[in-house]
Short mmCIF file of C-alpha atoms in Angstrom, two decimals:
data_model
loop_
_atom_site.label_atom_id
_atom_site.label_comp_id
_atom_site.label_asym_id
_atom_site.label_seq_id
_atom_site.Cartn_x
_atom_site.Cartn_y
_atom_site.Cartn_z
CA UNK A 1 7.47 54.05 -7.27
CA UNK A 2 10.18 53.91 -9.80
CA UNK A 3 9.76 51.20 -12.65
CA UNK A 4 13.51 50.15 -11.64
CA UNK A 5 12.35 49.58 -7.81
CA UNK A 6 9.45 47.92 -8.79
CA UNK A 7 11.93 45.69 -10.98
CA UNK A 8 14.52 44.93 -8.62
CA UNK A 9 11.68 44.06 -6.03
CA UNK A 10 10.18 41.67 -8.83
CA UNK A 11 13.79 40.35 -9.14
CA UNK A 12 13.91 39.69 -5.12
CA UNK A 13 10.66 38.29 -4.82
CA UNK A 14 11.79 35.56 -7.95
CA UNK A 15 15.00 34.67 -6.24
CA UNK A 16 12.94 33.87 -3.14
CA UNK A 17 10.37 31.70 -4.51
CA UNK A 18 13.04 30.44 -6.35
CA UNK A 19 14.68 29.75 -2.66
CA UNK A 20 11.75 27.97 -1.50
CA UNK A 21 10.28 26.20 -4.63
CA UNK A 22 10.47 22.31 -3.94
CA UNK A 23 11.09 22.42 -0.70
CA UNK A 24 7.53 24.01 0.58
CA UNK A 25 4.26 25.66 -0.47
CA UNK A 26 3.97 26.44 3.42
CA UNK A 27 6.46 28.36 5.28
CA UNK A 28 6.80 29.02 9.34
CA UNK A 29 7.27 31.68 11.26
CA UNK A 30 10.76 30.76 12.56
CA UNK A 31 9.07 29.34 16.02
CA UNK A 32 9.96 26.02 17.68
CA UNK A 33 7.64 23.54 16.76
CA UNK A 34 6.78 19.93 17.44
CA UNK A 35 5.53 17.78 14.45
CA UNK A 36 3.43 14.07 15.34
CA UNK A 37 3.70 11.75 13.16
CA UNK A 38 2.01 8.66 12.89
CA UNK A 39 2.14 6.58 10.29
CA UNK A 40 1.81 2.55 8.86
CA UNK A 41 4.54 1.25 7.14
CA UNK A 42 6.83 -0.66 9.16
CA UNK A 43 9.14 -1.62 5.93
CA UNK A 44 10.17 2.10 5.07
CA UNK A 45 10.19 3.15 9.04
CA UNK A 46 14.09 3.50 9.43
CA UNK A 47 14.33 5.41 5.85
CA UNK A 48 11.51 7.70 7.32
CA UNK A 49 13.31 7.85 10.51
CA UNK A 50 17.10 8.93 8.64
CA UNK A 51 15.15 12.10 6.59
CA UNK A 52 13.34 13.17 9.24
CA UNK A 53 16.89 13.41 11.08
CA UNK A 54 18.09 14.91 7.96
CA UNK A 55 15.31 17.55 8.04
CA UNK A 56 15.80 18.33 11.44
CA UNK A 57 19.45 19.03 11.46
CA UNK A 58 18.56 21.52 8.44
CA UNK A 59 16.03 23.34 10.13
CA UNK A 60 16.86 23.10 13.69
CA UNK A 61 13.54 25.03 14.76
CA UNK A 62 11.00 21.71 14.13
CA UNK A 63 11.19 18.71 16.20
CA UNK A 64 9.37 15.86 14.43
CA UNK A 65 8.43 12.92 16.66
CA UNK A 66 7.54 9.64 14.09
CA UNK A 67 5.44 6.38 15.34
CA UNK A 68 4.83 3.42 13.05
CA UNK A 69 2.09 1.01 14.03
CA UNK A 70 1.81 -1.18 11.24
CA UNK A 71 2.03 -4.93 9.85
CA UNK A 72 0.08 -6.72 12.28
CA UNK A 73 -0.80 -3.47 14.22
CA UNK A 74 -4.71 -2.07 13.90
CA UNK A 75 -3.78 1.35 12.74
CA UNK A 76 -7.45 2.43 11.86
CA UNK A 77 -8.17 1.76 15.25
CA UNK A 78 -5.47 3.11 17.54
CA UNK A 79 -5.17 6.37 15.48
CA UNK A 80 -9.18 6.69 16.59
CA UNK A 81 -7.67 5.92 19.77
CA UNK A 82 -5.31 9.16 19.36
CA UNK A 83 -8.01 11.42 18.75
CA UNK A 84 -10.31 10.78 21.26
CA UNK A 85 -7.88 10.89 23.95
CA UNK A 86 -6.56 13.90 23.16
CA UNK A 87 -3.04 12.68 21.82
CA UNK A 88 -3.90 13.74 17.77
CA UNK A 89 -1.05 13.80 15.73
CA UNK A 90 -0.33 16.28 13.26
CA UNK A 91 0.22 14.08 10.32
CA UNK A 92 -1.40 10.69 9.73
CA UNK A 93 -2.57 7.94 7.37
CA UNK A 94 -6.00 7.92 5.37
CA UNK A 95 -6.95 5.09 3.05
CA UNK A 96 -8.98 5.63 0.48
CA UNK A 97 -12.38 7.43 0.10
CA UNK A 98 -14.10 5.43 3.56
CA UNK A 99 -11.06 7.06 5.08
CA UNK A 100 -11.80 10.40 3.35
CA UNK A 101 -15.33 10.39 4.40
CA UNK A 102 -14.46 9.57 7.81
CA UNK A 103 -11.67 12.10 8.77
CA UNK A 104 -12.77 14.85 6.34
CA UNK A 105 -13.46 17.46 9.35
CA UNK A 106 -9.92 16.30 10.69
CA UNK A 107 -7.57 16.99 7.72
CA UNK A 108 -6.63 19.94 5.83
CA UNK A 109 -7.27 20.99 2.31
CA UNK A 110 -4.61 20.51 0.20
CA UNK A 111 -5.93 21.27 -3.02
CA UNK A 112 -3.47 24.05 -3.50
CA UNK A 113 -0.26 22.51 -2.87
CA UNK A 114 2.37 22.44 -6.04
CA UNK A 115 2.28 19.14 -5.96
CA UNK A 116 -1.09 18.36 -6.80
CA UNK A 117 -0.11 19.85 -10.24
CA UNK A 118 2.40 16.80 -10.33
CA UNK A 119 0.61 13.78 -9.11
CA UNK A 120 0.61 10.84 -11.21
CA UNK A 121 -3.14 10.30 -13.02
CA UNK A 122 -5.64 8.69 -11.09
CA UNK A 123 -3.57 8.56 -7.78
CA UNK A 124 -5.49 11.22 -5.66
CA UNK A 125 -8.92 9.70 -6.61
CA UNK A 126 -8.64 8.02 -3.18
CA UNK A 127 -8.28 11.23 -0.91
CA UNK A 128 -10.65 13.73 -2.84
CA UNK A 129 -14.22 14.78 -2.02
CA UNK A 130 -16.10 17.42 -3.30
CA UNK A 131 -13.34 18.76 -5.54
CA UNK A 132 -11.20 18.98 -2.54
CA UNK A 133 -8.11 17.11 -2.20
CA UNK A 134 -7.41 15.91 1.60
CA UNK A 135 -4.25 14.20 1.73
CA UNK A 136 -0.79 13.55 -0.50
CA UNK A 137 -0.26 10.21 -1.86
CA UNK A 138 2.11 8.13 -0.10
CA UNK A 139 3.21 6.35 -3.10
CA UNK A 140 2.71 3.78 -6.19
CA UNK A 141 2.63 0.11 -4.80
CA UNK A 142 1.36 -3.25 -6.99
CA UNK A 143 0.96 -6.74 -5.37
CA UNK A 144 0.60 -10.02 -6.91
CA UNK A 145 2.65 -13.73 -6.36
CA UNK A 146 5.69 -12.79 -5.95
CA UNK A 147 8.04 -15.85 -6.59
CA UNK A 148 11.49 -16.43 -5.88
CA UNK A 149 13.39 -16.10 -9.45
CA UNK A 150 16.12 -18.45 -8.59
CA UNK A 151 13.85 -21.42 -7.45
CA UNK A 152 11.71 -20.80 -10.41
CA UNK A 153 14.97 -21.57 -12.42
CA UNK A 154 16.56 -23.98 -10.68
CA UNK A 155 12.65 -26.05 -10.87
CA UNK A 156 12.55 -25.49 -14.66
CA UNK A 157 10.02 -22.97 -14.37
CA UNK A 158 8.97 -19.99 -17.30
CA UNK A 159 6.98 -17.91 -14.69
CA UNK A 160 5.91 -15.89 -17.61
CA UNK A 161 3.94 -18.54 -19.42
CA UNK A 162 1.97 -18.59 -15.92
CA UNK A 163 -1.33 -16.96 -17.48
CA UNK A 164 -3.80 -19.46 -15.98
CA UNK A 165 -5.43 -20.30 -12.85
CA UNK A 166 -4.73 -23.85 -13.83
CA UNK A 167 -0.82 -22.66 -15.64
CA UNK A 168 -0.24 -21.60 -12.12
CA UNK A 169 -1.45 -25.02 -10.19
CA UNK A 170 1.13 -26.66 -12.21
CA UNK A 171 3.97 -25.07 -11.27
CA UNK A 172 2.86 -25.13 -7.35
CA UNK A 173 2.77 -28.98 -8.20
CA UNK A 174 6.73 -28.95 -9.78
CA UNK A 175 7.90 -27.04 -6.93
CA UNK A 176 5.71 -28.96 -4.29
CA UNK A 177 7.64 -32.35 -6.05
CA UNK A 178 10.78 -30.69 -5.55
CA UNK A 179 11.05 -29.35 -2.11
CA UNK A 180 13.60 -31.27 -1.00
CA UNK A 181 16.31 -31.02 -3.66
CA UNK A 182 14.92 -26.90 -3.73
CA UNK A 183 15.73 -26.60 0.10
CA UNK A 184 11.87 -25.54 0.45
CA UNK A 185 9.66 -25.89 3.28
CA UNK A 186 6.60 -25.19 1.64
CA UNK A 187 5.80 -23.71 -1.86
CA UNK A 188 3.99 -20.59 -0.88
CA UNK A 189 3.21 -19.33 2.74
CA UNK A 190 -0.59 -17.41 2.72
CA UNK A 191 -0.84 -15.23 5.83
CA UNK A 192 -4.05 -15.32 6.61
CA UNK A 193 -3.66 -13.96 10.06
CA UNK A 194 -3.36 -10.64 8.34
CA UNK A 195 -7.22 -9.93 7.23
CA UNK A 196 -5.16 -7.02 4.90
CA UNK A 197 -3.55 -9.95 3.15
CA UNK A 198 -7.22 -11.99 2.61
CA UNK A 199 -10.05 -9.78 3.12
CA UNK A 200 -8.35 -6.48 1.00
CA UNK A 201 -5.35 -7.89 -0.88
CA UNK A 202 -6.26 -11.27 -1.96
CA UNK A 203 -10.39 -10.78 -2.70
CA UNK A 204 -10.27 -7.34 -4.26
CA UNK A 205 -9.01 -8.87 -7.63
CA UNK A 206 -12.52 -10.47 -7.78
CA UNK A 207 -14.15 -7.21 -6.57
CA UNK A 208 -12.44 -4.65 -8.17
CA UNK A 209 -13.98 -5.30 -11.71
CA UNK A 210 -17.65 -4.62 -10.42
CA UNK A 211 -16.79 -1.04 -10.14
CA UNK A 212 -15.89 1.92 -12.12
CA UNK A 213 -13.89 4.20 -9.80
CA UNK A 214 -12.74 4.42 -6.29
CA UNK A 215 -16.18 6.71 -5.58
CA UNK A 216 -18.16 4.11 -7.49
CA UNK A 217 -17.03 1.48 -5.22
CA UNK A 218 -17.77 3.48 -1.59
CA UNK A 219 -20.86 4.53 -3.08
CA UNK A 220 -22.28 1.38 -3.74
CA UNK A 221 -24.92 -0.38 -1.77
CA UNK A 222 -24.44 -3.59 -2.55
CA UNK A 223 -21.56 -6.32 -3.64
CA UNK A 224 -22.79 -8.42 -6.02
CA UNK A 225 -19.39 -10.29 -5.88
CA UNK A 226 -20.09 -11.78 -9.30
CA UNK A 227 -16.37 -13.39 -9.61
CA UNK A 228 -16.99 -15.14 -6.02
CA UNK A 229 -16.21 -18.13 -8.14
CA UNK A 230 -13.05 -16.81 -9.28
CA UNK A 231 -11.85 -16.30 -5.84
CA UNK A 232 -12.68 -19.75 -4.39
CA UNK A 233 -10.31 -21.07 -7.05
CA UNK A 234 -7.48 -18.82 -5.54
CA UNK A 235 -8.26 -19.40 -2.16
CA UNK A 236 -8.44 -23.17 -2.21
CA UNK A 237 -4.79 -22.94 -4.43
CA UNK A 238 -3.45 -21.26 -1.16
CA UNK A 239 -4.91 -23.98 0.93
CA UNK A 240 -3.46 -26.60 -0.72
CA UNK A 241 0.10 -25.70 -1.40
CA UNK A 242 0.53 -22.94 1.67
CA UNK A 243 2.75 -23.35 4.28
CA UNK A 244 0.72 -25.20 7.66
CA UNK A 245 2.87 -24.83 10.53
CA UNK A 246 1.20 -27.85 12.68
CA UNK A 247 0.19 -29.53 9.15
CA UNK A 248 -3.68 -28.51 9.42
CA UNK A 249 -5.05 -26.17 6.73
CA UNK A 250 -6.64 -24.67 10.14
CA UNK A 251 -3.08 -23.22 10.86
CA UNK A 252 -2.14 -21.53 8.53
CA UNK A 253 -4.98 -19.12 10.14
CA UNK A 254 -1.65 -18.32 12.17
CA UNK A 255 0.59 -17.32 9.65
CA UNK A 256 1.38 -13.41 10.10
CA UNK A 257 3.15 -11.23 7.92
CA UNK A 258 6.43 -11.81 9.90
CA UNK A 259 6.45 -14.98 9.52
CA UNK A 260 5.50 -14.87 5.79
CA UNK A 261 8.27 -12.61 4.69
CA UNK A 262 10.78 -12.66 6.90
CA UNK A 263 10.93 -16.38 8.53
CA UNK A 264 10.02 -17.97 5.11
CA UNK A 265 9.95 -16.38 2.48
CA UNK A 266 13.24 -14.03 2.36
CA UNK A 267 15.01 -17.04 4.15
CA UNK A 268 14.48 -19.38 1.00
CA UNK A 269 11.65 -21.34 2.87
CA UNK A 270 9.08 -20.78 0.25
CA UNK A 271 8.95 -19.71 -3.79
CA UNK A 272 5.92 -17.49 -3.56
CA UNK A 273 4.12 -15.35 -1.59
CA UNK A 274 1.10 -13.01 -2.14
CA UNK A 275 2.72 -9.65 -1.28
CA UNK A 276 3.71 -6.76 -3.38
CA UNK A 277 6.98 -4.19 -3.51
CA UNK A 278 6.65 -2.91 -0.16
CA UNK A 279 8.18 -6.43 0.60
CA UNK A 280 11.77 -5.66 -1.08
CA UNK A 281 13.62 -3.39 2.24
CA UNK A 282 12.87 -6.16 4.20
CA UNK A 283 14.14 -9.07 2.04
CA UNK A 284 17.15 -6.56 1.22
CA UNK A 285 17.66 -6.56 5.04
CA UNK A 286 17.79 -10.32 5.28
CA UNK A 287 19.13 -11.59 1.72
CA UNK A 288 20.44 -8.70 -0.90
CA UNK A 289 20.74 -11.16 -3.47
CA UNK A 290 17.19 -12.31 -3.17
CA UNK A 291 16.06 -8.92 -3.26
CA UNK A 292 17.30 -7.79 -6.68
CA UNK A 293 15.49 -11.58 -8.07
CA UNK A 294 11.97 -11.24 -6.81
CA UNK A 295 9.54 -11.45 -10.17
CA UNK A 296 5.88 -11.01 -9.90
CA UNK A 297 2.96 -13.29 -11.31
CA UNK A 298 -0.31 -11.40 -12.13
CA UNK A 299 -2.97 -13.28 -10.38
CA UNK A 300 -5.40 -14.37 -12.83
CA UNK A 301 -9.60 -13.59 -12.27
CA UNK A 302 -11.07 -16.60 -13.94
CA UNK A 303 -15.21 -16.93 -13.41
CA UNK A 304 -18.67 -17.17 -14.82
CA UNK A 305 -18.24 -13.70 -15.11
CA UNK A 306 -15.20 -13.07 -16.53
CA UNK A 307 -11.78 -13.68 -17.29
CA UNK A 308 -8.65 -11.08 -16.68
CA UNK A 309 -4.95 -12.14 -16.90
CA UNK A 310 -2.01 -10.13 -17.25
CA UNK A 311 -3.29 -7.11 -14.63
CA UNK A 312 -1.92 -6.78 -11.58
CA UNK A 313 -3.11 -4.83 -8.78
CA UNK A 314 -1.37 -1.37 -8.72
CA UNK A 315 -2.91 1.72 -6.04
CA UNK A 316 -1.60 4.29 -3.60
CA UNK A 317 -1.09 2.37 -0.43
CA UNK A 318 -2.31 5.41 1.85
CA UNK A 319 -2.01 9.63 1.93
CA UNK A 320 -0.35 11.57 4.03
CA UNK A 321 -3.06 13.92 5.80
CA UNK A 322 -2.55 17.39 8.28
CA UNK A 323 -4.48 17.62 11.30
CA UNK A 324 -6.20 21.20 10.92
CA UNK A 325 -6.72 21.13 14.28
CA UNK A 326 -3.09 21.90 14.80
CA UNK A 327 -2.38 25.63 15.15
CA UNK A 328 -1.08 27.65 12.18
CA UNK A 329 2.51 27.25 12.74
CA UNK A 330 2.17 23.45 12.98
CA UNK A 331 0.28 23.40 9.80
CA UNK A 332 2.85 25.07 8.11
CA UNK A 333 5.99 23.25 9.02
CA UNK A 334 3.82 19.77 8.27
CA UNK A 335 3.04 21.22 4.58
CA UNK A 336 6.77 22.22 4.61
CA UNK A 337 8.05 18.72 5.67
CA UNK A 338 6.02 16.37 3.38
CA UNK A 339 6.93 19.32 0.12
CA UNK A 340 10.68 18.64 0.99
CA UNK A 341 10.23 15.10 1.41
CA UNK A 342 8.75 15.00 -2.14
CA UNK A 343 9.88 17.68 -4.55
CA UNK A 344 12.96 18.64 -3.03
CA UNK A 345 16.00 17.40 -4.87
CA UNK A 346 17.48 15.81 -1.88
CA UNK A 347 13.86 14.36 -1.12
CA UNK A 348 13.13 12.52 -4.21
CA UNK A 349 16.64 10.74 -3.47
CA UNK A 350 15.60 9.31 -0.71
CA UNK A 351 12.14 8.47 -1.88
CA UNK A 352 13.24 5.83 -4.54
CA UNK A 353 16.63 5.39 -3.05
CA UNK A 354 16.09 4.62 0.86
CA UNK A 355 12.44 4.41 0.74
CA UNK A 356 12.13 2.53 -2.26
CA UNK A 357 8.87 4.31 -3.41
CA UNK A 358 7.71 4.06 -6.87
CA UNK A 359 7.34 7.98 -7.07
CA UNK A 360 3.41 9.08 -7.33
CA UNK A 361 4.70 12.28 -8.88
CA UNK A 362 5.42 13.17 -12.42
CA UNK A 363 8.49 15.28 -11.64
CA UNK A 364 11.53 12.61 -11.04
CA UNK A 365 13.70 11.95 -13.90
CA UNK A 366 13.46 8.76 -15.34
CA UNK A 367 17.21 8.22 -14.34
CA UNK A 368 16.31 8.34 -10.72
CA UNK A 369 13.46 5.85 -11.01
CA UNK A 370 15.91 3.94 -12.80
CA UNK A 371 17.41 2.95 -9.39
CA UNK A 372 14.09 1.47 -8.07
CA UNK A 373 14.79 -2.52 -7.57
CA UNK A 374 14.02 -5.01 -10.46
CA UNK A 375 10.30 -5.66 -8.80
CA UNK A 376 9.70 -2.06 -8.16
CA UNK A 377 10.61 -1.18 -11.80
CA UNK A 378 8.66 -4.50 -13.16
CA UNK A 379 5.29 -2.90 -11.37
CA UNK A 380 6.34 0.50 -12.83
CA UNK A 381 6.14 -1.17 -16.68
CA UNK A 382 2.66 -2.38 -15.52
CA UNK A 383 1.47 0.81 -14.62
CA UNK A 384 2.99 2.27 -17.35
CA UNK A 385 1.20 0.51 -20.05
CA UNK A 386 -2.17 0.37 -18.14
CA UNK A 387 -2.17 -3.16 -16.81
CA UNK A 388 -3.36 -2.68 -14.02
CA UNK A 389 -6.63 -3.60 -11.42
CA UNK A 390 -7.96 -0.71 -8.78
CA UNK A 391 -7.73 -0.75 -5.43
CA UNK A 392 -11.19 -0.56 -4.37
CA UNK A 393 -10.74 -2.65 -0.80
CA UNK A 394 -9.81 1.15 0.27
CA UNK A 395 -13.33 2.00 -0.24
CA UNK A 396 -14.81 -1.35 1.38
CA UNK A 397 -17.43 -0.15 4.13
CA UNK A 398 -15.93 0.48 7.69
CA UNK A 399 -15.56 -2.42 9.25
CA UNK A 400 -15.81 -4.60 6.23
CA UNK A 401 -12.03 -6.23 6.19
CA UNK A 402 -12.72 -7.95 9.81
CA UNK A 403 -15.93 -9.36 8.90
CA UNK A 404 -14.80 -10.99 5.64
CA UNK A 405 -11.14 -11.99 7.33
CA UNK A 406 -13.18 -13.53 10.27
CA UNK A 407 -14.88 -15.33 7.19
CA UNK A 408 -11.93 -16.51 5.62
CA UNK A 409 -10.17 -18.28 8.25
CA UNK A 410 -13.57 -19.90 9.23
CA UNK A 411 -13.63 -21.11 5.58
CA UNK A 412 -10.00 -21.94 5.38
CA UNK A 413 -10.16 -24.23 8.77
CA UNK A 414 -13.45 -26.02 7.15
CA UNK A 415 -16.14 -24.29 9.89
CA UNK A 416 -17.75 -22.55 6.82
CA UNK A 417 -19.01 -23.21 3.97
CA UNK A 418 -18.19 -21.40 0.84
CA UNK A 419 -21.97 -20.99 -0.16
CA UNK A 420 -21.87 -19.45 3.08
CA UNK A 421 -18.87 -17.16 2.90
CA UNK A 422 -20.67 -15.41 -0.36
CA UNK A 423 -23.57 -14.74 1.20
CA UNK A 424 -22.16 -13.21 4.58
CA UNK A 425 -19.49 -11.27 1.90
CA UNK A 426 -22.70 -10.12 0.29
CA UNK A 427 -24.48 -9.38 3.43
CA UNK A 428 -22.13 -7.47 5.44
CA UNK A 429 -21.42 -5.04 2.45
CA UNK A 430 -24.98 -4.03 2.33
CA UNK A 431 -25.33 -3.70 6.02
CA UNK A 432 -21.92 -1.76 6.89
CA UNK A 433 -23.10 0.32 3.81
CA UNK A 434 -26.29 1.95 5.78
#
C-alpha cells in the first residue's frame, strides 16, 4: 500500500477519534438500546433528568430510563433488592471501598476509560481494588455547619473567628437570645432521623483521623474511636440548641432531611444546619437569595487525642458503576453516556451549571468552575489548599451506619448512656468487620 493511502487513512482515522473524543471511550453498534439507571441523589434528579433528555434527542437509538431513591430512601438496600429479583440496572451507585468489595463481580472495569487519566487526586481511592478501577466518581462534595450568612450578620456574628468547640457554643447562645427579633424557630435543626446525617456525616470527623486511607479504614479490625470524646461535645451542642418539634430532645429523633432543609432551614427557620453543598439546588428552589449566602463552619475535633480546626470534610459522594452483566451493546452506550456527561463540552456545562457538581476531573476550565455557587466554590478553596478530612464512613463495615444511628437516637432521647454508646461503637465495628 501506497505511503499516500496509508496517510490519508491515518488522516481519516484522526478526524474520527477526533469525532468521538469527549464524548465516549465506548461506542455502539447503532442498535436500540435501553439504559437503567438508578441512582441516589434526589437534589440533582431533575438536572439528571434534562441531560438525559438532551442525550436522547441526540442519539435517538438509546432509551435511558433514570430512578432516584434517595434522602430518606435505603438505597443500599433496595438496589440489593434489584438484583436479586432480576430487575438489575445497568448503571448504579457504589460507595466507597465496602461498596467496592461488595459489588466487585457486578461492575465493570473501567480502568481504561480517558477519564481516569483526568480524575482529580485521591478521588478514585474509593472505587479501586486490586489496581482496578470499578466505577467513575460522581463528584467533589464537603459538609460542615452550614449557617445562614444573613442571620450571622444581622446577630453580630464573625463566623470566621468560629475555630472552637466552645467559639462555636457562643454564637448558638447569641442566636438562641435572639430568635425572636431573627424570625428563628430554632438555631440549628440536627436530623437525626437520617442515620447518614449522625452515624456517617456527623461521627466520621472523630473517626476519620484514626486512619490513613480509604483501604486503611475498610481494612481495619477494630475502631479504637480515640476522639469519642470529641464527638460527645458535638453531639450534646446539637442537643441543646437543635430544633425539638414537641420540645423533647427525644424528638428531634424525628427530624428528616426534608424537614431540615427544606421546612427550616431554606425557609429562614434556623441559622445552621449540618449539611454540605449538595444542599444549594434545593435552597435555590425555595429561596435564590439564600442560596448564593450559605457560608460553611469547619467543625472542630477537640479531644484527649487531638485537636483539628480549620478541615472540613471533603470526599466523592458515590461512583457511577456498569452492570457487566448487561450485554455488549448496553455496556457500550452506558460507557458512552457517563463520557458525554463528563468530558463532553456540552456535559461539563451542565455538570457545574444544572448539576452544581464541583467537577472531580482535572479537565474544566477554571472559568467554568467559576460559576459553581459561593458554597460550592468556598469547599473548592478547601480542597484546593488541602484542608480537608477523608471520608472514611464509606468504608464503615456493612451494616455499621444502622447500628451506630440506632445508638444515637437512643443516646440523644437519654435511653443510653454515652459510656455505653462507645463501647457498642467499638463493638459493632469489630464484629461487622469478621
Amino acid at each position: 500500500m501506497k505511503k499516500s493511502k496509508l496517510a490519508a487513512l491515518g488522516l481519516a482515522a484522526a478526524l474520527m477519534v477526533g469525532t468521538f473524543a469527549g464524548c465516549s471511550s465506548g461506542t455502539t453498534s447503532g442498535k436500540k438500546v435501553t439504559i437503567d439507571i438508578y441512582q441516589f441523589k434526589v437534589e440533582t434528579k431533575s438536572a439528571l433528568d434534562k441531560a438525559i433528555a438532551q442525550y436522547e434527542k441526540e442519539n435517538p437509538n438509546v432509551t435511558i430510563n433514570e430512578q432516584t431513591v434517595g434522602g430518606g430512601g435505603d438505597y443500599a438496600g433496595t438496589l440489593k433488592t434489584k438484583f436479586s429479583s432480576g430487575q438489575e440496572p445497568a448503571i448504579y451507585n457504589i460507595f466507597g471501598q465496602t461498596d467496592t468489595h461488595t459489588w466487585k463481580d457486578k461492575d465493570v472495569d473501567l480502568s481504561n476509560e480517558s477519564w481516569v487519566s483526568q480524575a482529580v487526586s485521591g478521588t478514585l481511592g474509593g472505587a479501586t481494588l486490586d489496581g482496578k478501577v470499578y466505577g467513575m466518581p460522581f463528584d467533589l462534595e464537603g459538609y460542615g455547619l452550614l449557617y445562614n450568612k444573613t442571620v450571622f450578620q444581622k446577630a453580630g456574628i464573625d463566623a470566621s473567628k468560629l475555630t472552637t468547640m466552645d467559639a462555636i457554643e457562643q454564637a448558638y447562645a447569641t442566636l438562641d437570645s435572639q430568635k425572636s427579633k431573627l424570625g428563628l424557630t430554632a438555631v440549628t435543626a440536627w436530623a437525626a432521623k437520617e442515620t447518614w446525617v449522625t452515624a456517617n456525616h456527623g461521627m466520621n470527623p472523630f473517626v476519620a483521623p484514626e486512619f490513613k486511607d480509604d483501604e486503611a479504614a475498610y481494612n481495619s479490625k477494630t475502631l479504637a474511636f480515640n476522639y469519642s470524646d470529641g464527638f460527645k461535645k458535638y453531639v450534646d451542642l446539637n442537643i441543646k440548641y437543635s430544633y425539638k418539634p414537641n420540645g423533647s430532645a427525644s424528638s428531634i429523633n424525628s427530624i428528616d432531611y426534608t424537614t431540615q432543609v427544606e421546612q427550616l432551614f431554606a425557609l429562614g427557620k434556623v441559622a445552621v444546619i449540618q449539611q454540605g453543598n449538595w444542599v444549594i439546588p434545593t435552597i435555590k428552589g425555595i429561596d435564590p437569595d439564600l442560596a448564593k449566602n450559605v457560608g460553611i463552619i469547619p467543625i472542630p475535633v477537640e479531644s484527649s487525642a487531638g485537636t483539628i480546626t480549620g478541615k472540613i470534610p471533603v470526599g466523592v459522594a458515590a461512583y457511577w458503576a456498569i452492570n457487566k452483566d448487561k450485554d455488549a451493546d448496553t455496556i457500550a452506550a452506558c460507557k458512552k453516556f457517563l463520557n458525554w456527561l463528563y468530558q463532553s463540552d456540552e456535559g461539563k456545562k451542565m455538570i457545574v451549571n444544572n448539576f452544581g457538581f464541583i467537577p472531580p476531573f482535572k479537565n474544566y476550565s477554571a472559568s467554568l468552575v467559576s460559576n459553581l455557587d459561593p458554597l460550592s466554590q468556598d469547599i473548592e478553596k478547601y480542597a484546593s489548599a488541602g484542608n480537608t478530612i477523608s471520608w472514611v464512613f464509606n468504608d464503615y463495615p456493612s451494616g455499621y451506619t444502622d447500628k451506630v444511628g440506632a445508638d444515637i437516637s437512643k443516646y440523644i432521647a437519654g435511653q443510653l448512656s454515652w459510656d455505653q454508646f462507645v463501647t457498642n461503637t467499638k463493638n459493632n465495628w469489630s464484629s461487622l468487620r469478621q
